[in-house]
Tab-separated table of C-alpha atoms in Angstrom:
chain	number	residue	atom	x	y	z
Z	50	MET	CA	186.984	128.124	39.468
Z	51	LYS	CA	190.424	129.711	39.756
Z	52	ASP	CA	191.935	130.782	43.046
Z	53	LEU	CA	191.835	134.295	44.438
Z	54	GLY	CA	195.539	134.788	43.786
Z	55	ALA	CA	195.017	133.985	40.102
Z	56	VAL	CA	192.262	136.610	39.913
Z	57	ARG	CA	194.628	139.168	41.386
Z	58	ARG	CA	197.343	138.282	38.877
Z	59	GLY	CA	194.890	138.321	35.978
Z	60	LEU	CA	193.593	141.698	37.077
Z	61	ALA	CA	197.116	143.127	37.369
Z	62	CYS	CA	198.157	141.995	33.893
Z	63	GLY	CA	194.976	143.248	32.196
Z	64	GLU	CA	193.150	139.947	31.620
Z	65	LEU	CA	189.907	141.419	32.976
Z	66	ASP	CA	190.160	144.731	31.120
Z	67	GLY	CA	188.019	143.554	28.200
Z	68	ILE	CA	185.065	142.419	30.279
Z	69	LEU	CA	185.306	145.456	32.561
Z	70	GLU	CA	185.152	147.709	29.511
Z	71	HIS	CA	182.214	145.717	28.128
Z	72	LEU	CA	180.402	146.238	31.434
Z	73	GLN	CA	181.037	149.978	30.976
Z	74	TYR	CA	182.851	150.402	34.275
Z	75	GLY	CA	184.515	153.551	32.944
Z	76	ASN	CA	188.158	154.415	33.574
Z	77	PRO	CA	190.224	151.158	33.470
Z	78	ALA	CA	192.285	152.114	36.522
Z	79	ASP	CA	189.152	152.854	38.548
Z	80	ALA	CA	187.552	149.598	37.381
Z	81	ARG	CA	190.577	147.555	38.454
Z	82	GLN	CA	190.613	149.340	41.808
Z	83	ARG	CA	186.947	148.454	42.374
Z	84	VAL	CA	187.666	144.776	41.706
Z	85	GLU	CA	190.660	144.917	44.060
Z	86	GLU	CA	188.373	146.434	46.702
Z	87	VAL	CA	186.018	143.468	46.376
Z	88	LEU	CA	188.839	140.906	46.535
Z	89	ASP	CA	190.393	142.620	49.558
Z	90	GLY	CA	187.017	142.834	51.282
Z	91	PHE	CA	186.325	139.156	50.679
Z	92	GLN	CA	189.705	138.087	52.006
Z	93	ARG	CA	189.531	140.369	55.025
Z	94	THR	CA	185.932	139.497	55.921
Z	95	PHE	CA	186.207	135.732	55.655
Z	96	GLY	CA	189.863	135.270	56.608
Z	97	VAL	CA	190.832	133.160	53.617
Z	98	GLY	CA	194.095	132.722	51.767
Z	99	GLU	CA	195.075	133.423	48.170
Z	100	GLU	CA	194.605	129.775	47.218
Z	101	ILE	CA	190.807	129.628	47.717
Z	102	PRO	CA	188.813	129.174	44.469
Z	103	VAL	CA	186.454	132.110	43.921
Z	104	ALA	CA	183.934	133.507	41.449
Z	105	LEU	CA	183.705	137.195	40.539
Z	106	CYS	CA	180.109	138.098	39.621
Z	107	SER	CA	178.073	141.183	38.702
Z	108	ALA	CA	174.406	142.156	38.352
Z	109	PRO	CA	173.263	145.600	37.141
Z	110	GLY	CA	170.546	147.996	38.167
Z	111	ARG	CA	167.838	148.809	35.648
Z	112	THR	CA	165.923	151.704	34.175
Z	113	GLU	CA	162.319	151.698	32.956
Z	114	ILE	CA	161.987	153.296	29.515
Z	115	CYS	CA	158.339	152.717	28.592
Z	116	GLY	CA	155.350	150.932	30.015
Z	117	ASN	CA	154.621	153.093	33.054
Z	118	HIS	CA	152.294	151.109	35.349
Z	119	THR	CA	151.487	148.586	32.623
Z	120	ASP	CA	153.089	145.417	34.001
Z	121	HIS	CA	150.551	144.894	36.802
Z	122	GLN	CA	147.846	144.875	34.110
Z	123	HIS	CA	149.712	142.122	32.204
Z	124	GLY	CA	150.892	144.672	29.665
Z	125	ARG	CA	154.237	145.319	28.006
Z	126	VAL	CA	157.253	147.215	29.284
Z	127	LEU	CA	160.563	148.391	27.876
Z	128	ALA	CA	163.469	148.474	30.298
Z	129	ALA	CA	167.252	148.328	30.215
Z	130	ALA	CA	170.214	147.399	32.358
Z	131	VAL	CA	172.438	150.311	33.429
Z	132	ASN	CA	176.145	150.593	34.160
Z	133	LEU	CA	175.706	150.597	37.941
Z	134	ASP	CA	175.857	147.219	39.616
Z	135	PHE	CA	176.448	144.853	42.484
Z	136	LEU	CA	179.959	143.417	42.102
Z	137	ALA	CA	180.854	140.470	44.307
Z	138	CYS	CA	183.442	137.827	45.089
Z	139	ALA	CA	181.966	134.500	46.202
Z	140	ALA	CA	183.086	130.987	47.163
Z	141	PRO	CA	181.620	127.845	48.751
Z	142	ASN	CA	182.420	127.697	52.481
Z	143	GLY	CA	181.837	124.005	53.211
Z	144	THR	CA	179.005	124.689	55.668
Z	145	ASN	CA	175.224	124.910	55.543
Z	146	THR	CA	175.267	128.697	56.021
Z	147	ILE	CA	175.259	131.521	53.470
Z	148	ARG	CA	177.201	134.576	54.663
Z	149	PHE	CA	176.445	137.727	52.665
Z	150	GLN	CA	178.478	140.847	53.370
Z	151	SER	CA	177.496	143.977	51.477
Z	152	GLN	CA	180.021	146.745	52.037
Z	153	GLY	CA	178.820	149.193	54.670
Z	154	TRP	CA	176.029	146.938	55.967
Z	155	PRO	CA	175.840	144.296	58.723
Z	156	MET	CA	176.737	140.728	57.790
Z	157	VAL	CA	173.709	138.613	56.819
Z	158	GLU	CA	173.908	134.942	57.804
Z	159	VAL	CA	171.281	132.468	56.627
Z	160	GLU	CA	171.315	128.853	57.746
Z	161	LEU	CA	169.824	126.523	55.150
Z	162	ASP	CA	168.110	124.333	57.757
Z	163	THR	CA	164.838	125.438	56.222
Z	164	LEU	CA	164.067	126.842	52.797
Z	165	GLU	CA	160.629	128.092	53.733
Z	166	PRO	CA	159.831	131.796	54.226
Z	167	LYS	CA	160.424	133.101	57.746
Z	168	GLN	CA	158.164	135.778	59.184
Z	169	ASP	CA	160.967	137.421	61.143
Z	170	GLU	CA	163.024	137.817	57.936
Z	171	ARG	CA	160.378	139.617	55.910
Z	172	GLU	CA	161.504	142.870	54.264
Z	173	SER	CA	165.155	142.008	54.930
Z	174	THR	CA	168.179	140.972	52.868
Z	175	ALA	CA	168.095	137.623	54.677
Z	176	ALA	CA	164.709	136.950	53.071
Z	177	LEU	CA	166.178	137.482	49.592
Z	178	VAL	CA	169.181	135.268	50.391
Z	179	ARG	CA	166.966	132.435	51.658
Z	180	GLY	CA	164.471	132.926	48.850
Z	181	MET	CA	167.048	132.672	46.074
Z	182	ALA	CA	168.624	129.568	47.630
Z	183	ALA	CA	165.174	128.015	47.954
Z	184	GLN	CA	164.398	128.596	44.266
Z	185	ALA	CA	167.597	126.856	43.158
Z	186	ALA	CA	167.050	123.960	45.569
Z	187	GLN	CA	163.467	123.496	44.395
Z	188	ARG	CA	164.834	123.054	40.891
Z	189	GLY	CA	166.864	120.103	42.124
Z	190	TYR	CA	170.274	121.713	42.570
Z	191	PRO	CA	172.480	120.966	45.619
Z	192	VAL	CA	172.721	124.453	47.096
Z	193	ALA	CA	175.024	124.651	50.124
Z	194	GLY	CA	176.703	127.347	52.175
Z	195	PHE	CA	178.807	130.047	50.511
Z	196	ASP	CA	180.412	133.385	51.309
Z	197	VAL	CA	179.831	136.648	49.417
Z	198	TYR	CA	181.456	140.047	49.695
Z	199	ALA	CA	179.698	142.664	47.557
Z	200	VAL	CA	179.959	146.345	46.733
Z	201	SER	CA	177.183	148.302	45.056
Z	202	ASP	CA	176.943	151.639	43.294
Z	203	VAL	CA	173.248	151.175	42.401
Z	204	LEU	CA	171.815	154.424	43.723
Z	205	PRO	CA	169.441	153.805	46.661
Z	206	GLY	CA	165.974	155.311	46.226
Z	207	SER	CA	166.650	156.078	42.560
Z	208	GLY	CA	164.207	153.628	41.033
Z	209	LEU	CA	167.147	151.638	39.588
Z	210	SER	CA	166.068	148.600	41.639
Z	211	SER	CA	168.947	147.622	43.867
Z	212	SER	CA	166.792	144.796	45.274
Z	213	ALA	CA	166.437	143.156	41.853
Z	214	ALA	CA	170.178	143.555	41.238
Z	215	CYS	CA	170.868	141.852	44.573
Z	216	GLU	CA	168.512	138.979	43.718
Z	217	VAL	CA	170.057	138.499	40.289
Z	218	LEU	CA	173.561	138.610	41.795
Z	219	LEU	CA	172.648	135.809	44.200
Z	220	GLY	CA	171.088	133.857	41.336
Z	221	VAL	CA	174.211	134.217	39.188
Z	222	ILE	CA	176.415	133.081	42.078
Z	223	GLU	CA	174.260	130.034	42.860
Z	224	ASN	CA	173.929	129.190	39.184
Z	225	HIS	CA	177.714	129.143	38.857
Z	226	LEU	CA	178.595	127.447	42.144
Z	227	PHE	CA	175.868	124.800	42.273
Z	228	CYS	CA	173.870	124.655	39.019
Z	229	SER	CA	176.622	124.221	36.395
Z	230	ASP	CA	175.459	127.514	34.804
Z	231	GLU	CA	172.331	125.742	33.537
Z	232	LEU	CA	169.810	128.432	34.566
Z	233	ASP	CA	169.059	130.968	31.839
Z	234	PRO	CA	168.642	134.694	32.619
Z	235	VAL	CA	164.829	134.653	32.487
Z	236	VAL	CA	164.680	131.761	34.963
Z	237	ILE	CA	167.014	133.642	37.330
Z	238	ALA	CA	164.711	136.676	36.993
Z	239	GLN	CA	161.672	134.550	37.865
Z	240	MET	CA	163.537	133.183	40.890
Z	241	GLY	CA	164.219	136.743	41.992
Z	242	GLN	CA	160.585	137.755	41.645
Z	243	LYS	CA	159.417	134.812	43.735
Z	244	ALA	CA	162.043	135.515	46.396
Z	245	GLU	CA	160.826	139.120	46.576
Z	246	ASN	CA	157.121	138.235	46.522
Z	247	VAL	CA	157.031	135.212	48.809
Z	248	PHE	CA	160.054	135.575	51.093
Z	249	PHE	CA	160.590	139.358	51.263
Z	250	GLY	CA	156.886	140.172	51.137
Z	251	LYS	CA	156.826	142.767	48.351
Z	252	PRO	CA	154.335	142.178	45.493
Z	253	SER	CA	156.656	143.272	42.672
Z	254	GLY	CA	156.304	142.471	38.993
Z	255	LEU	CA	158.994	140.819	36.879
Z	256	MET	CA	160.301	143.825	34.943
Z	257	ASP	CA	163.121	144.756	37.321
Z	258	GLN	CA	164.611	141.297	37.614
Z	259	THR	CA	164.340	140.592	33.879
Z	260	ALA	CA	166.089	143.799	32.845
Z	261	SER	CA	168.882	143.185	35.361
Z	262	SER	CA	169.309	139.533	34.472
Z	263	VAL	CA	169.079	139.734	30.662
Z	264	GLY	CA	170.975	143.002	30.063
Z	265	GLY	CA	170.787	145.502	27.206
Z	266	ALA	CA	167.314	146.799	26.396
Z	267	VAL	CA	164.439	144.357	26.784
Z	268	ALA	CA	160.815	144.575	25.725
Z	269	ILE	CA	158.847	142.253	27.998
Z	270	ASP	CA	155.310	141.043	27.314
Z	271	PHE	CA	153.474	139.971	30.480
Z	272	ALA	CA	150.342	138.606	28.805
Z	273	ASP	CA	151.206	135.377	30.656
Z	274	PRO	CA	153.140	136.544	33.740
Z	275	SER	CA	154.325	133.010	34.466
Z	276	SER	CA	156.007	132.868	31.056
Z	277	PRO	CA	156.885	136.402	29.880
Z	278	VAL	CA	158.030	136.914	26.315
Z	279	VAL	CA	161.361	138.771	26.253
Z	280	ARG	CA	162.641	140.623	23.204
Z	281	SER	CA	166.237	141.831	23.482
Z	282	MET	CA	167.825	144.795	21.724
Z	283	THR	CA	171.321	146.240	21.688
Z	284	VAL	CA	171.475	149.984	22.346
Z	285	ASP	CA	174.701	151.995	22.156
Z	286	LEU	CA	173.790	155.431	23.493
Z	287	THR	CA	177.269	156.850	22.895
Z	288	LYS	CA	177.077	155.853	19.248
Z	289	GLU	CA	173.706	157.602	19.026
Z	290	GLY	CA	175.226	160.709	20.622
Z	291	TYR	CA	173.216	160.598	23.854
Z	292	ALA	CA	173.631	160.039	27.577
Z	293	LEU	CA	171.047	158.603	29.941
Z	294	CYS	CA	170.440	160.816	32.966
Z	295	ILE	CA	168.549	159.822	36.100
Z	296	ILE	CA	167.566	162.969	37.983
Z	297	ASP	CA	166.599	163.043	41.660
Z	298	SER	CA	163.571	165.281	42.158
Z	299	GLY	CA	164.244	165.604	45.882
Z	300	ALA	CA	160.798	164.271	46.825
Z	301	SER	CA	160.406	161.374	49.259
Z	302	HIS	CA	158.336	158.206	48.705
Z	303	ALA	CA	157.147	158.361	52.323
Z	304	ASP	CA	153.372	158.468	52.863
Z	305	LEU	CA	152.627	157.674	49.221
Z	306	THR	CA	151.378	154.101	49.652
Z	307	ALA	CA	147.779	155.099	48.937
Z	308	GLU	CA	148.799	156.933	45.751
Z	309	TYR	CA	150.645	153.884	44.394
Z	310	ALA	CA	147.876	151.488	45.406
Z	311	ALA	CA	145.221	153.592	43.673
Z	312	VAL	CA	146.743	153.082	40.206
Z	313	PRO	CA	146.234	149.292	39.917
Z	314	GLN	CA	142.987	149.560	41.873
Z	315	GLU	CA	141.485	152.050	39.424
Z	316	MET	CA	142.766	150.218	36.351
Z	317	GLY	CA	141.351	147.044	37.848
Z	318	ALA	CA	137.974	148.733	38.348
Z	319	VAL	CA	137.819	149.501	34.623
Z	320	ALA	CA	138.678	145.888	33.809
Z	321	ALA	CA	136.017	144.668	36.272
Z	322	PHE	CA	133.386	146.808	34.529
Z	323	PHE	CA	133.876	144.496	31.540
Z	324	GLY	CA	134.030	141.354	33.656
Z	325	LYS	CA	137.795	141.055	33.399
Z	326	THR	CA	140.634	141.006	35.931
Z	327	VAL	CA	143.256	143.140	34.193
Z	328	LEU	CA	143.201	145.688	31.368
Z	329	ARG	CA	145.187	143.446	29.008
Z	330	GLU	CA	142.005	141.347	28.733
Z	331	VAL	CA	139.911	144.374	27.709
Z	332	LYS	CA	139.631	145.871	24.225
Z	333	GLU	CA	140.359	149.583	23.932
Z	334	THR	CA	137.477	149.952	21.475
Z	335	ASP	CA	135.073	148.628	24.119
Z	336	VAL	CA	136.356	151.180	26.637
Z	337	LEU	CA	135.866	154.030	24.162
Z	338	LYS	CA	132.398	152.769	23.238
Z	339	GLU	CA	131.281	152.589	26.882
Z	340	LEU	CA	132.885	155.847	28.055
Z	341	PRO	CA	129.692	157.566	29.287
Z	342	GLN	CA	128.614	154.609	31.428
Z	343	LEU	CA	132.204	153.868	32.472
Z	344	ARG	CA	132.777	157.413	33.743
Z	345	ARG	CA	129.726	157.151	35.978
Z	346	ALA	CA	130.700	153.697	37.246
Z	347	VAL	CA	134.420	154.148	38.038
Z	348	GLY	CA	135.159	157.871	37.782
Z	349	ASP	CA	137.127	159.961	35.330
Z	350	ARG	CA	140.617	159.391	36.732
Z	351	ALA	CA	140.215	155.629	36.427
Z	352	VAL	CA	139.090	156.044	32.807
Z	353	LEU	CA	142.072	158.269	31.983
Z	354	ARG	CA	144.463	155.824	33.616
Z	355	ALA	CA	143.015	153.003	31.554
Z	356	LEU	CA	143.513	155.011	28.368
Z	357	HIS	CA	147.134	155.591	29.403
Z	358	PHE	CA	147.562	151.841	29.730
Z	359	PHE	CA	146.396	151.181	26.179
Z	360	ASP	CA	148.613	153.929	24.752
Z	361	ASP	CA	151.786	153.046	26.672
Z	362	ASP	CA	151.292	149.327	26.068
Z	363	LYS	CA	151.322	149.970	22.306
Z	364	ARG	CA	154.262	152.371	22.583
Z	365	VAL	CA	156.507	149.634	23.968
Z	366	GLY	CA	156.355	147.725	20.689
Z	367	GLN	CA	156.804	150.902	18.682
Z	368	GLN	CA	159.880	151.905	20.682
Z	369	ALA	CA	161.387	148.436	20.382
Z	370	ASP	CA	160.854	148.564	16.618
Z	371	ALA	CA	162.489	152.004	16.450
Z	372	LEU	CA	165.543	150.785	18.376
Z	373	GLU	CA	165.928	147.718	16.184
Z	374	LYS	CA	165.695	149.870	13.038
Z	375	GLY	CA	168.197	152.387	14.398
Z	376	ASP	CA	165.618	155.188	14.245
Z	377	PHE	CA	166.664	156.970	17.428
Z	378	ASP	CA	164.674	160.120	16.645
Z	379	ALA	CA	161.464	158.079	16.535
Z	380	PHE	CA	162.484	156.404	19.780
Z	381	LEU	CA	163.000	159.773	21.496
Z	382	ASP	CA	159.650	161.068	20.246
Z	383	LEU	CA	157.960	158.031	21.793
Z	384	VAL	CA	159.813	158.579	25.091
Z	385	ASN	CA	158.351	162.095	25.202
Z	386	GLN	CA	154.899	160.755	24.340
Z	387	SER	CA	155.137	158.243	27.164
Z	388	GLY	CA	156.155	160.995	29.559
Z	389	ARG	CA	153.243	163.213	28.583
Z	390	SER	CA	150.814	160.320	28.898
Z	391	SER	CA	152.083	159.595	32.421
Z	392	TRP	CA	151.644	163.241	33.378
Z	393	GLU	CA	148.278	163.907	31.755
Z	394	LEU	CA	146.449	160.549	31.740
Z	395	LEU	CA	148.111	158.325	34.333
Z	396	GLN	CA	148.567	161.332	36.643
Z	397	ASP	CA	151.470	159.914	38.658
Z	398	ILE	CA	153.509	163.135	38.803
Z	399	THR	CA	151.868	165.101	41.619
Z	400	PRO	CA	150.194	163.508	44.677
Z	401	ALA	CA	146.499	164.364	44.946
Z	402	GLY	CA	145.985	167.747	46.606
Z	403	ALA	CA	149.661	168.722	46.634
Z	404	VAL	CA	150.091	172.452	46.076
Z	405	ASN	CA	153.253	173.728	47.717
Z	406	GLU	CA	155.395	170.703	46.872
Z	407	GLN	CA	155.305	169.392	43.281
Z	408	ALA	CA	158.887	168.213	42.952
Z	409	MET	CA	158.400	165.767	40.071
Z	410	ALA	CA	156.576	168.367	37.981
Z	411	VAL	CA	159.325	170.900	38.666
Z	412	ALA	CA	162.030	168.363	37.755
Z	413	LEU	CA	160.330	167.522	34.460
Z	414	THR	CA	159.807	171.174	33.601
Z	415	VAL	CA	163.426	172.050	34.373
Z	416	ALA	CA	164.642	169.088	32.290
Z	417	GLU	CA	162.409	169.992	29.339
Z	418	ARG	CA	163.665	173.573	29.353
Z	419	ALA	CA	167.291	172.442	29.629
Z	420	LEU	CA	166.820	170.061	26.679
Z	421	ALA	CA	165.525	172.978	24.579
Z	422	GLY	CA	163.569	170.809	22.172
Z	423	ARG	CA	166.191	168.065	21.856
Z	424	GLY	CA	166.345	164.638	23.514
Z	425	ALA	CA	163.551	163.415	25.738
Z	426	CYS	CA	162.467	163.115	29.377
Z	427	ARG	CA	159.812	161.288	31.380
Z	428	VAL	CA	158.884	160.064	34.846
Z	429	HIS	CA	161.032	157.160	36.020
Z	430	GLY	CA	159.321	154.254	37.761
Z	431	GLY	CA	156.239	154.489	39.940
Z	432	GLY	CA	156.038	158.271	40.002
Z	433	PHE	CA	154.736	160.804	42.553
Z	434	ALA	CA	158.285	161.118	43.966
Z	435	GLY	CA	161.813	159.916	43.339
Z	436	THR	CA	163.430	160.326	39.953
Z	437	ILE	CA	162.882	161.267	36.326
Z	438	GLN	CA	164.757	160.054	33.257
Z	439	ALA	CA	166.262	162.057	30.418
Z	440	PHE	CA	168.068	161.227	27.201
Z	441	VAL	CA	170.479	164.111	26.720
Z	442	PRO	CA	172.604	164.978	23.637
Z	443	LEU	CA	176.273	164.525	24.523
Z	444	ASP	CA	177.182	167.904	23.072
Z	445	SER	CA	174.918	169.662	25.594
Z	446	LEU	CA	175.310	167.301	28.549
Z	447	LYS	CA	177.457	169.607	30.663
Z	448	GLU	CA	175.094	172.542	30.228
Z	449	PHE	CA	172.094	170.286	30.905
Z	450	GLN	CA	173.631	169.137	34.191
Z	451	THR	CA	174.436	172.707	35.163
Z	452	GLN	CA	170.876	173.919	34.589
Z	453	VAL	CA	169.240	170.952	36.314
Z	454	GLU	CA	171.510	170.970	39.349
Z	455	ALA	CA	171.138	174.756	39.742
Z	456	VAL	CA	167.492	174.077	40.635
Z	457	LEU	CA	167.507	170.548	42.088
Z	458	GLY	CA	170.876	170.561	43.832
Z	459	THR	CA	174.441	169.490	43.207
Z	460	GLY	CA	174.687	165.779	42.450
Z	461	SER	CA	171.013	165.405	41.541
Z	462	CYS	CA	171.769	164.530	37.884
Z	463	HIS	CA	173.387	161.109	37.455
Z	464	VAL	CA	174.887	160.301	34.041
Z	465	LEU	CA	174.522	156.636	33.080
Z	466	SER	CA	174.551	154.401	30.030
Z	467	ILE	CA	172.765	151.218	28.971
Z	468	ARG	CA	174.843	148.161	29.875
Z	469	PRO	CA	174.814	145.413	27.216
Z	470	VAL	CA	175.379	142.625	29.745
Z	471	GLY	CA	173.026	141.430	32.477
Z	472	GLY	CA	173.917	139.196	35.400
Z	473	THR	CA	177.275	137.650	34.621
Z	474	VAL	CA	180.344	135.816	35.901
Z	475	LEU	CA	183.441	137.889	35.221
Z	476	TRP	CA	185.861	135.271	36.472
Z	477	GLY	CA	185.301	131.784	37.766
């Protein structure tokens, strides 16, 4: 690693401009200022001099493109890294304690006296810090104490998965400081999932961490969740003439636990009808053949949700093929198909019984009207609340934003792009 002073000098003379541009940080002056902010924060927080060797690391948020509620049934998903990230400066501190300072949040300190999950750390950043260190140590690497100062522009509550970005960031740092950069991106993603599942206490799939860690667009096949098959694609939205917009519907995720839990439960009930655990093990033809009996056994909504699974699972491969062939029109058509399937079959747009408040449905309708037959839009993530996604032609982006924000509020439409790089070391 090079010392902090060398990073400052390299930044000032433009040595980092290429990688910052590749990470799609936007205006070069703003990108340099953000790096300076991280370096200043690290130095101020930990009281170190310019001579300390440091690593500058980044991990992006992610967006789900296709495969809505398919991963928990061992299906396929299509996701992509976005140009919002955790950016951090890190260095070994010669102790047995990890100190993690995320700008605007309390310092997290984790002593590595034990690498087992702690009940009092569940659902906290400390759990992720300990969990990621534990995964590296279990692989035989000599993880020790280190300091991190991080800033993040991954929008909270947007479905862009700031938790996965944080896990991948920690994995990249540990990989560089203690593992000789021997861990590949999929392994770091698997480490993140285990940290979130076992240490944090959230039963997440592997899509978020994989998209953040690998970068670009990734089609992920979870037929064997312990060894997912990852297919990477390069997508240049600007070249295609489109922007990616994540639009806040204004609806809260509060009190929706039962709605989210019902989706895998009902899909699982269909699988159980055929003696299976997940829908990936069931043939669609068998479901169609047994529809009358299946409707009586599990109910119509469960049947419709199962049919959505089969359709969206197939669409992932079709969309990946379209991207690889450069057929962006076919890709957009499939995005719209996925969105309609989520609305009509999966039914994760409006909570059951909601009448006065149907924010996701309103957001999708407003976006469709603003697109005027061009581009595409769909639910983003788990549904029922939160955000939607739209691919918007660049030549109508300003008008699209104006129309959407006139209904949903100023600042509700966030313009992003697909980042070609996943978790990475910028300098070190």
